[in-house]
CSV table of C-alpha atoms in Angstrom, one decimal:
chain,number,residue,atom,x,y,z
N,1395,MET,CA,112.5,90.9,79.1
N,1396,SER,CA,109.5,89.2,77.4
N,1397,TYR,CA,106.0,89.7,78.6
N,1398,ALA,CA,105.8,86.1,80.1
N,1399,LYS,CA,109.0,86.7,82.1
N,1400,SER,CA,107.8,90.1,83.3
N,1401,VAL,CA,104.5,88.7,84.6
N,1402,PHE,CA,106.3,85.8,86.2
N,1403,MET,CA,108.8,88.1,88.0
N,1404,LEU,CA,106.1,90.5,89.1
N,1405,THR,CA,103.9,87.7,90.4
N,1406,LEU,CA,106.9,86.2,92.2
N,1407,TYR,CA,107.7,89.5,93.8
N,1408,PHE,CA,104.3,90.3,95.0
N,1409,SER,CA,102.4,87.0,95.4
N,1410,ARG,CA,103.9,86.3,98.8
N,1411,GLU,CA,103.2,89.8,100.1
N,1412,LEU,CA,99.6,90.1,98.7
N,1413,GLU,CA,98.8,86.5,99.6
N,1414,VAL,CA,99.9,87.1,103.2
N,1415,LEU,CA,97.8,90.3,103.4
N,1416,SER,CA,94.6,88.8,102.1
N,1417,SER,CA,95.1,85.5,103.8
N,1418,LYS,CA,95.9,87.3,107.1
N,1419,SER,CA,92.7,89.3,106.9
N,1420,SER,CA,90.5,86.3,106.5
N,1421,ILE,CA,92.4,84.3,109.1
N,1422,ILE,CA,92.2,87.1,111.7
N,1423,MET,CA,88.5,87.7,111.3
N,1424,HIS,CA,87.8,84.0,111.4
N,1425,GLY,CA,90.0,83.7,114.6
N,1426,VAL,CA,88.3,86.7,116.3
N,1427,LYS,CA,84.9,85.1,115.6
N,1428,HIS,CA,85.9,81.9,117.4
N,1429,TYR,CA,87.5,84.0,120.2
N,1430,PHE,CA,84.2,85.8,120.6
N,1431,VAL,CA,82.2,82.6,120.7
N,1432,LYS,CA,84.6,81.1,123.3
N,1433,TYR,CA,84.3,84.2,125.6
N,1434,ARG,CA,80.8,85.2,124.6
N,1435,ARG,CA,79.6,85.3,128.3
N,1436,ARG,CA,82.0,88.1,129.1
N,1437,SER,CA,80.4,91.5,128.9
N,1438,VAL,CA,83.5,93.2,127.7
N,1439,ILE,CA,83.9,91.0,124.7
N,1440,SER,CA,80.2,91.4,123.8
N,1441,ILE,CA,80.7,95.2,123.9
N,1442,ILE,CA,83.6,94.8,121.5
N,1443,CYS,CA,81.6,92.6,119.2
N,1444,LYS,CA,78.9,95.3,119.0
N,1445,PHE,CA,81.6,97.9,118.4
N,1446,ILE,CA,83.0,96.0,115.5
N,1447,ARG,CA,79.6,95.2,114.0
N,1448,THR,CA,78.7,98.9,113.9
N,1449,PHE,CA,81.7,99.5,111.5
N,1450,TYR,CA,83.7,101.8,113.8
N,1451,TYR,CA,86.9,100.0,113.0
N,1452,MET,CA,86.2,100.3,109.3
N,1453,GLN,CA,85.4,104.0,109.6
N,1454,ILE,CA,88.5,104.9,111.7
N,1455,ALA,CA,90.8,102.9,109.4
N,1456,GLY,CA,89.1,104.2,106.3
N,1457,LEU,CA,89.3,107.8,107.3
N,1458,GLY,CA,93.0,107.4,108.1
N,1459,SER,CA,93.5,105.7,104.7
N,1460,VAL,CA,91.9,108.7,102.9
N,1461,PHE,CA,94.8,110.9,104.0
N,1462,MET,CA,97.6,108.2,104.2
N,1463,MET,CA,97.3,106.7,100.7
N,1464,PRO,CA,98.2,109.8,98.7
N,1465,LEU,CA,101.1,110.4,101.1
N,1466,ILE,CA,102.4,106.9,100.9
N,1467,GLY,CA,102.1,106.9,97.1
N,1468,ASN,CA,103.9,110.3,96.8
N,1469,LEU,CA,106.7,109.2,99.2
N,1470,SER,CA,107.2,106.0,97.2
N,1471,ASP,CA,107.7,108.1,94.1
N,1472,ALA,CA,110.4,110.1,95.9
N,1473,TYR,CA,112.1,107.5,98.1
N,1474,GLY,CA,111.5,104.3,96.2
N,1475,ARG,CA,109.0,101.5,96.2
N,1476,LYS,CA,111.0,99.0,98.3
N,1477,THR,CA,111.7,101.5,101.1
N,1478,LEU,CA,108.0,102.4,101.5
N,1479,LEU,CA,106.8,98.9,101.1
N,1480,THR,CA,108.7,98.0,104.2
N,1481,VAL,CA,106.6,100.3,106.3
N,1482,PRO,CA,103.1,98.6,105.9
N,1483,LEU,CA,104.6,95.1,106.0
N,1484,VAL,CA,106.4,95.7,109.3
N,1485,LEU,CA,103.4,97.5,110.8
N,1486,SER,CA,101.1,94.6,109.9
N,1487,ILE,CA,103.2,92.2,112.0
N,1488,ILE,CA,102.7,94.1,115.3
N,1489,PRO,CA,99.0,93.3,116.0
N,1490,LEU,CA,99.4,89.7,114.9
N,1491,VAL,CA,102.3,89.1,117.3
N,1492,ILE,CA,100.2,90.4,120.2
N,1493,LEU,CA,97.4,87.9,119.8
N,1494,ALA,CA,99.9,85.1,118.8
N,1495,TRP,CA,101.6,85.7,122.2
N,1496,LYS,CA,98.5,85.5,124.4
N,1497,ARG,CA,94.7,85.8,123.8
N,1498,THR,CA,93.4,87.4,126.9
N,1499,THR,CA,91.1,90.5,127.3
N,1500,THR,CA,94.1,92.8,127.9
N,1501,PHE,CA,96.0,91.5,124.9
N,1502,PHE,CA,92.9,91.8,122.7
N,1503,TYR,CA,92.5,95.4,123.7
N,1504,ALA,CA,96.1,96.0,122.7
N,1505,TYR,CA,95.5,94.1,119.4
N,1506,TYR,CA,92.5,96.1,118.6
N,1507,VAL,CA,94.2,99.5,119.2
N,1508,PHE,CA,97.2,98.6,117.2
N,1509,ARG,CA,95.1,97.0,114.5
N,1510,THR,CA,93.0,100.1,114.1
N,1511,LEU,CA,96.1,102.4,114.0
N,1512,THR,CA,98.2,100.3,111.7
N,1513,ALA,CA,95.3,99.7,109.3
N,1514,MET,CA,95.4,103.3,108.2
N,1515,VAL,CA,98.7,102.4,106.5
N,1516,THR,CA,98.4,98.7,105.9
N,1517,GLN,CA,94.8,98.6,104.5
N,1518,GLY,CA,95.8,99.9,101.1
N,1519,GLY,CA,99.5,100.7,101.4
N,1520,VAL,CA,100.8,97.5,100.0
N,1521,ILE,CA,98.5,97.5,97.0
N,1522,CYS,CA,99.3,101.2,96.3
N,1523,ILE,CA,103.0,100.6,96.2
N,1524,ALA,CA,102.6,97.3,94.3
N,1525,LEU,CA,100.7,99.2,91.6
N,1526,GLY,CA,103.4,101.8,91.4
N,1527,TYR,CA,106.0,99.0,91.1
N,1528,LEU,CA,104.1,97.5,88.2
N,1529,ALA,CA,103.8,100.8,86.4
N,1530,ASP,CA,107.6,101.2,86.8
N,1531,THR,CA,108.4,97.8,85.3
N,1532,VAL,CA,105.7,97.2,82.7
N,1533,SER,CA,105.1,99.1,79.5
N,1534,GLU,CA,101.7,100.8,78.9
N,1535,ALA,CA,100.7,98.3,76.3
N,1536,LYS,CA,101.1,95.4,78.7
N,1537,ARG,CA,99.9,97.2,81.8
N,1538,VAL,CA,96.3,96.1,81.7
N,1539,SER,CA,97.4,92.4,81.6
N,1540,ALA,CA,99.8,92.9,84.5
N,1541,PHE,CA,97.3,94.8,86.6
N,1542,GLY,CA,94.8,92.0,86.0
N,1543,VAL,CA,97.3,89.3,87.1
N,1544,LEU,CA,98.0,91.3,90.3
N,1545,SER,CA,94.3,91.6,91.1
N,1546,GLY,CA,94.0,87.8,90.4
N,1547,VAL,CA,96.7,87.1,92.9
N,1548,VAL,CA,94.8,89.2,95.5
N,1549,SER,CA,91.5,87.3,94.8
N,1550,ALA,CA,93.3,83.9,94.9
N,1551,ALA,CA,94.9,85.0,98.3
N,1552,TYR,CA,91.4,85.7,99.6
N,1553,VAL,CA,90.3,82.2,98.6
N,1554,CYS,CA,93.4,80.5,100.1
N,1555,GLY,CA,93.0,82.6,103.3
N,1556,THR,CA,89.4,81.6,103.8
N,1557,LEU,CA,90.1,77.9,103.3
N,1558,ALA,CA,93.1,78.1,105.6
N,1559,ALA,CA,91.1,79.7,108.3
N,1560,ARG,CA,88.7,76.8,108.3
N,1561,LEU,CA,91.5,74.2,108.5
N,1562,LEU,CA,93.5,75.8,111.3
N,1563,SER,CA,92.5,75.6,115.0
N,1564,THR,CA,91.8,78.8,116.9
N,1565,THR,CA,95.1,78.7,118.8
N,1566,GLN,CA,97.1,78.2,115.5
N,1567,ILE,CA,95.4,81.0,113.5
N,1568,PHE,CA,97.2,84.0,115.0
N,1569,GLN,CA,100.5,82.2,115.4
N,1570,VAL,CA,100.6,81.0,111.7
N,1571,SER,CA,99.5,84.4,110.4
N,1572,ALA,CA,102.2,86.2,112.5
N,1573,VAL,CA,104.9,83.8,111.3
N,1574,ILE,CA,103.8,84.2,107.6
N,1575,SER,CA,103.8,88.0,108.0
N,1576,ILE,CA,107.4,88.0,109.3
N,1577,ILE,CA,108.5,85.7,106.5
N,1578,ALA,CA,106.8,88.0,103.9
N,1579,ALA,CA,108.6,91.1,105.2
N,1580,LEU,CA,112.0,89.3,105.2
N,1581,TYR,CA,111.3,87.9,101.7
N,1582,MET,CA,110.5,91.3,100.4
N,1583,ARG,CA,113.7,92.9,101.9
N,1584,VAL,CA,115.9,90.1,100.5
N,1585,PHE,CA,114.5,89.3,97.1
N,1586,LEU,CA,112.6,92.3,95.9
N,1587,LYS,CA,114.7,94.6,93.7
N,1588,ASP,CA,113.9,98.3,93.8
N,1589,THR,CA,112.9,100.0,90.6
N,1590,THR,CA,114.6,102.9,88.8
N,1591,ARG,CA,112.2,105.5,87.4
N,1592,HIS,CA,113.5,107.5,84.4
N,1593,THR,CA,111.7,110.7,83.9
N,1594,ASP,CA,111.3,111.9,80.4
N,1595,ALA,CA,112.9,115.3,79.9
N,1596,LEU,CA,110.0,116.3,77.7
N,1597,GLU,CA,107.4,115.5,80.3
N,1598,GLN,CA,106.3,117.8,83.0
N,1599,PRO,CA,104.9,116.3,86.2
N,1600,ILE,CA,101.3,117.4,86.9
N,1601,LEU,CA,102.0,118.2,90.5
N,1602,ASN,CA,104.8,120.6,89.5
N,1603,GLN,CA,103.0,122.5,86.9
N,1604,GLY,CA,102.1,125.3,89.3
N,1605,ILE,CA,105.7,126.0,90.3
N,1606,GLU,CA,107.1,129.0,88.6
N,1607,ASN,CA,110.5,129.2,90.1
N,1608,ASN,CA,112.7,126.8,88.1
N,1609,GLN,CA,115.7,127.3,90.4
N,1610,ALA,CA,113.7,126.2,93.4
N,1611,CYS,CA,112.5,123.2,91.5
N,1612,SER,CA,116.1,122.2,90.6
N,1613,GLU,CA,117.2,122.6,94.2
N,1614,SER,CA,114.3,120.6,95.6
N,1615,SER,CA,115.0,117.8,93.0
N,1616,LYS,CA,118.5,117.4,94.3
N,1617,LYS,CA,117.4,117.0,97.9
N,1618,VAL,CA,113.9,115.8,98.6
N,1619,ASP,CA,112.4,117.3,101.7
N,1620,PHE,CA,110.1,115.0,103.6
N,1621,PHE,CA,107.4,117.6,104.3
N,1622,LYS,CA,107.4,118.6,100.6
N,1623,GLY,CA,106.6,115.0,99.9
N,1624,ILE,CA,103.2,115.5,101.5
N,1625,PRO,CA,100.7,116.4,98.7
N,1626,SER,CA,98.5,119.3,99.6
N,1627,PRO,CA,94.7,119.3,98.8
N,1628,LYS,CA,95.6,121.8,96.0
N,1629,ASP,CA,98.0,119.2,94.5
N,1630,ILE,CA,95.4,116.5,94.7
N,1631,ILE,CA,92.7,118.6,93.0
N,1632,CYS,CA,95.2,119.6,90.3
N,1633,LEU,CA,96.0,115.9,89.7
N,1634,LEU,CA,92.3,115.0,89.6
N,1635,LYS,CA,91.6,117.8,87.1
N,1636,SER,CA,94.6,117.0,84.9
N,1637,SER,CA,92.5,115.2,82.3
N,1638,ILE,CA,88.8,114.4,81.7
N,1639,THR,CA,89.7,110.7,81.7
N,1640,PHE,CA,91.4,110.9,85.1
N,1641,SER,CA,88.4,112.8,86.6
N,1642,LEU,CA,85.9,110.2,85.2
N,1643,ALA,CA,88.1,107.4,86.5
N,1644,ALA,CA,88.0,109.0,90.0
N,1645,PHE,CA,84.2,109.2,89.9
N,1646,ILE,CA,83.9,105.6,88.7
N,1647,ALA,CA,86.3,104.4,91.4
N,1648,PHE,CA,84.1,106.1,94.0
N,1649,PHE,CA,80.9,104.5,92.9
N,1650,ASN,CA,82.6,101.1,92.4
N,1651,SER,CA,84.0,101.2,95.9
N,1652,LEU,CA,80.7,102.5,97.3
N,1653,ALA,CA,78.9,99.5,95.8
N,1654,GLU,CA,81.6,97.0,96.9
N,1655,ALA,CA,81.4,98.2,100.5
N,1656,GLY,CA,77.6,98.3,100.4
N,1657,LEU,CA,77.6,94.7,99.2
N,1658,GLU,CA,79.6,93.6,102.3
N,1659,ALA,CA,77.5,95.9,104.6
N,1660,CYS,CA,74.0,94.7,103.8
N,1661,LEU,CA,74.0,91.5,101.7
N,1662,GLN,CA,74.7,89.3,104.6
N,1663,TYR,CA,71.8,90.7,106.6
N,1664,PHE,CA,69.5,90.5,103.6
N,1665,LEU,CA,70.3,86.8,103.0
N,1666,LYS,CA,69.9,86.0,106.6
N,1667,ALA,CA,66.5,87.6,106.8
N,1668,ARG,CA,65.3,86.3,103.4
N,1669,PHE,CA,66.8,82.8,103.4
N,1670,HIS,CA,68.2,82.3,106.9
N,1671,PHE,CA,71.7,82.3,105.7
N,1672,MET,CA,74.4,81.8,108.3
N,1673,LYS,CA,78.0,83.2,108.2
N,1674,ASP,CA,79.4,80.1,106.6
N,1675,GLN,CA,76.8,80.1,103.8
N,1676,PHE,CA,77.5,83.8,103.2
N,1677,ALA,CA,81.3,83.0,103.1
N,1678,ASP,CA,80.6,80.4,100.5
N,1679,VAL,CA,78.8,82.9,98.3
N,1680,LEU,CA,81.8,85.3,98.6
N,1681,LEU,CA,84.1,82.3,97.9
N,1682,ILE,CA,82.4,81.6,94.6
N,1683,THR,CA,82.6,85.2,93.7
N,1684,TYR,CA,86.4,85.5,94.4
N,1685,ILE,CA,87.1,82.2,92.6
N,1686,GLY,CA,85.4,83.7,89.5
N,1687,ALA,CA,87.4,86.9,90.0
N,1688,THR,CA,90.6,84.9,90.1
N,1689,ILE,CA,89.8,83.2,86.9
N,1690,SER,CA,88.8,86.4,85.1
N,1691,ASN,CA,91.7,88.5,86.2
N,1692,VAL,CA,94.4,85.9,85.7
N,1693,ILE,CA,93.1,84.4,82.4
N,1694,PHE,CA,90.5,86.7,80.9
N,1695,MET,CA,92.2,90.0,81.2
N,1696,PRO,CA,95.7,89.1,79.9
N,1697,ILE,CA,94.1,87.6,76.8
N,1698,PHE,CA,91.3,90.0,75.9
N,1699,GLY,CA,92.6,93.2,77.7
N,1700,PRO,CA,95.1,94.2,75.0
N,1701,ILE,CA,92.6,93.4,72.3
N,1702,ILE,CA,89.4,95.1,73.4
N,1703,GLY,CA,90.9,97.7,75.8
N,1704,GLU,CA,90.3,98.8,79.4
N,1705,GLU,CA,87.2,100.8,78.7
N,1706,VAL,CA,85.2,97.8,77.4
N,1707,LEU,CA,86.3,95.6,80.3
N,1708,LEU,CA,85.5,98.3,82.8
N,1709,SER,CA,82.0,98.7,81.5
N,1710,LEU,CA,81.5,95.0,81.5
N,1711,GLY,CA,82.6,94.7,85.1
N,1712,LEU,CA,80.4,97.5,86.3
N,1713,PHE,CA,77.3,96.2,84.4
N,1714,ALA,CA,78.0,92.7,85.8
N,1715,GLY,CA,77.9,94.2,89.3
N,1716,PHE,CA,74.5,95.7,88.6
N,1717,LEU,CA,73.1,92.4,87.3
N,1718,ASN,CA,74.5,90.6,90.3
N,1719,MET,CA,72.6,92.9,92.7
N,1720,PHE,CA,69.5,92.9,90.6
N,1721,PHE,CA,69.1,89.1,90.7
N,1722,ASP,CA,69.9,89.1,94.5
N,1723,CYS,CA,67.3,91.8,95.3
N,1724,ILE,CA,64.6,89.7,93.6
N,1725,ALA,CA,65.9,86.3,94.7
N,1726,TRP,CA,63.0,83.8,94.9
N,1727,SER,CA,65.0,80.8,96.1
N,1728,ALA,CA,68.1,80.1,98.2
N,1729,TRP,CA,70.1,79.0,95.2
N,1730,VAL,CA,69.8,82.3,93.4
N,1731,PRO,CA,72.5,84.1,95.4
N,1732,TYR,CA,74.9,81.2,94.6
N,1733,ALA,CA,74.0,81.4,90.9
N,1734,SER,CA,74.4,85.2,90.8
N,1735,ALA,CA,77.8,84.9,92.5
N,1736,ALA,CA,79.0,83.5,89.2
N,1737,PHE,CA,78.9,87.1,87.9
N,1738,GLY,CA,82.1,87.5,90.0
N,1739,VAL,CA,83.9,86.3,86.8
N,1740,PHE,CA,83.1,89.8,85.4
N,1741,LEU,CA,82.4,91.8,88.5
N,1742,PHE,CA,86.0,92.3,89.7
N,1743,LEU,CA,87.2,93.4,86.2
N,1744,ALA,CA,86.3,97.0,87.1
N,1745,THR,CA,89.0,97.7,89.7
N,1746,PRO,CA,92.2,96.6,87.8
N,1747,ASN,CA,91.0,98.4,84.7
N,1748,ILE,CA,90.4,101.6,86.6
N,1749,ARG,CA,94.0,101.4,87.9
N,1750,SER,CA,95.4,100.7,84.5
N,1751,ILE,CA,93.6,103.7,83.0
N,1752,ILE,CA,94.9,105.9,85.8
N,1753,SER,CA,98.4,104.7,85.3
N,1754,LYS,CA,98.4,105.8,81.7
N,1755,GLN,CA,97.2,109.4,82.6
N,1756,VAL,CA,100.3,110.4,84.6
N,1757,GLY,CA,104.0,110.3,84.2
N,1758,ASP,CA,106.5,107.7,85.5
N,1759,ASN,CA,107.3,109.8,88.5
N,1760,GLU,CA,103.7,110.2,89.6
N,1761,GLN,CA,102.4,106.6,89.5
N,1762,GLY,CA,102.5,106.3,93.3
N,1763,VAL,CA,100.6,109.5,94.1
N,1764,ALA,CA,98.0,108.8,91.4
N,1765,GLN,CA,97.2,105.3,92.6
N,1766,GLY,CA,97.3,106.7,96.2
N,1767,CYS,CA,94.7,109.3,95.3
N,1768,ILE,CA,92.4,106.7,93.8
N,1769,LEU,CA,92.8,104.4,96.8
N,1770,GLY,CA,92.1,107.4,99.1
N,1771,ILE,CA,88.8,108.1,97.2
N,1772,SER,CA,88.0,104.4,97.4
N,1773,SER,CA,88.7,104.5,101.2
N,1774,PHE,CA,86.3,107.4,101.6
N,1775,ALA,CA,83.6,105.5,99.7
N,1776,ASN,CA,84.2,102.5,102.0
N,1777,VAL,CA,83.6,104.8,105.0
N,1778,ILE,CA,80.4,106.3,104.0
N,1779,SER,CA,78.9,103.2,102.3
N,1780,PRO,CA,77.9,101.4,105.5
N,1781,LEU,CA,76.5,104.6,106.9
N,1782,ILE,CA,74.1,104.7,103.8
N,1783,PHE,CA,73.3,101.1,103.1
N,1784,SER,CA,73.2,99.6,106.6
N,1785,PRO,CA,70.3,101.8,107.9
N,1786,LEU,CA,68.6,101.5,104.6
N,1787,SER,CA,68.8,97.7,104.8
N,1788,ALA,CA,67.6,97.7,108.4
N,1789,LEU,CA,64.6,99.9,107.4
N,1790,PHE,CA,63.4,97.7,104.5
N,1791,LEU,CA,63.9,94.5,106.4
N,1792,SER,CA,61.8,95.7,109.3
N,1793,GLU,CA,58.0,95.8,109.6
N,1794,THR,CA,57.9,99.6,109.4
N,1795,ALA,CA,59.3,99.7,105.8
N,1796,PRO,CA,57.7,102.4,103.6
N,1797,PHE,CA,56.8,99.6,101.1
N,1798,HIS,CA,57.4,95.9,100.9
N,1799,PHE,CA,60.7,95.4,99.1
N,1800,PRO,CA,63.2,93.6,101.4
N,1801,GLY,CA,65.9,93.8,98.7
N,1802,PHE,CA,65.6,97.5,98.1
N,1803,SER,CA,68.9,98.3,99.7
N,1804,ILE,CA,70.5,95.6,97.5
N,1805,LEU,CA,69.0,97.3,94.4
N,1806,CYS,CA,70.5,100.6,95.6
N,1807,VAL,CA,73.9,99.0,95.7
N,1808,GLY,CA,73.4,97.8,92.2
N,1809,LEU,CA,72.4,101.3,91.1
N,1810,SER,CA,75.8,102.6,92.3
N,1811,TRP,CA,77.4,100.2,89.9
N,1812,LEU,CA,74.9,101.2,87.2
N,1813,ILE,CA,75.9,104.9,87.6
N,1814,GLY,CA,79.6,103.9,87.3
N,1815,PHE,CA,78.6,102.0,84.1
N,1816,PHE,CA,77.0,105.0,82.5
N,1817,LEU,CA,80.1,107.1,83.4
N,1818,SER,CA,82.4,104.5,81.8
N,1819,THR,CA,80.6,104.6,78.5
N,1820,THR,CA,81.6,108.3,78.2
N,1821,MET,CA,85.3,107.6,78.9
N,1822,LYS,CA,87.9,107.8,76.2
N,1823,CYS,CA,91.4,106.8,77.4
N,1824,PHE,CA,94.2,108.9,75.9
N,1825,PRO,CA,97.8,109.2,77.1
N,1826,ARG,CA,98.5,112.5,78.9
N,1827,GLU,CA,100.0,115.1,76.6
N,1828,LYS,CA,103.7,115.7,77.1
N,1829,VAL,CA,104.7,119.3,77.4
N,1830,SER,CA,108.2,119.9,76.0
N,1831,ASN,CA,110.6,122.4,77.6
N,1832,LYS,CA,110.7,124.1,74.3
N,1833,ASP,CA,107.0,124.6,74.3
N,1834,SER,CA,107.1,125.9,77.8
N,1835,THR,CA,109.8,128.4,76.9
N,1836,ASP,CA,107.9,129.6,73.8
N,1837,ALA,CA,104.8,130.1,75.9
């Protein structure tokens, strides 16, 4: 199959699912905001508003994702991508149907509980399995382009979801999102073809290098035990230490996610205090950023990715993130955040290139667990980032700041990207060495 056909099929398979996820996220938060405004006089709802604003939901879901992403990825390696993809898609339907049925206080409590629990799986489960699916069906030479297209679809879905949330009425938001989620799950089950992963006989999986009993390995390969599919901390550490490139990519993914979550945690409050930005204006800034990300991932990466390589694009994206935050922290007029949002054309190049580099460091039967580990690290960064940058932002926006620099927290977010940039300049991406059975016997 040609490259154009491969990208077309992969986009066809995953555009619906990823579009539903991203659109659903924007629609839900937009609908909850209107729901809060409508019932703002009720003390229970105001308490829930404060609860959400203090990032408790993000922390609970993020901590769950830290443990669930490697598990989901590893199980998808063992049981197949399509089987595991069904789990997060079906779970994402439950909270939507609750608020689509009725929007009372009791139903909102039920929605919030189910949303928090299911987010541990749905928050990164679909993208984790989608990355494994791409690695199964696309060669290494074309993987950077395919991963870029996939990230572009996600960015485009965010844009579409944000626009749809502004067009739909409050009563229609949850009903439409629930229907689309059900259609996405059915579409996936009917039209998505599962992949067949052929393991090279000359290649040893990293997670099995510590097993000395060959007979036990052969028996376990015939019948996969569910509990053996759960990667232990020792397995994760072994995977992260499998190569210098993998370790560097893990550190870069941590600092990149730390900066991205910090951007969402404190930029809105900084712009509100500095230029009296409202939520709609802040959403417009993010909209410009994601439109640029869609253009760069769909057009720029497929053209220049195979030519200049993932390392150069990764460094470019990380440095663009630093420049974005640098101009925001010293913004002298209200138009500056809109102009700096144009760096989104390069800012979101970092994440797909990290994923492409990771996919080339492991074997075909470890793509899921490798991407799951990176997503778990990113989830951990998303948990601790608001705990770092939110208090820092509040301190320097107050009258008791150690020194007058309202944008200091924004600059610190940019420094996280700058650290990732310096790490990326030391990275050399090489395929993982394949250890032959003959070499293992001779040793």
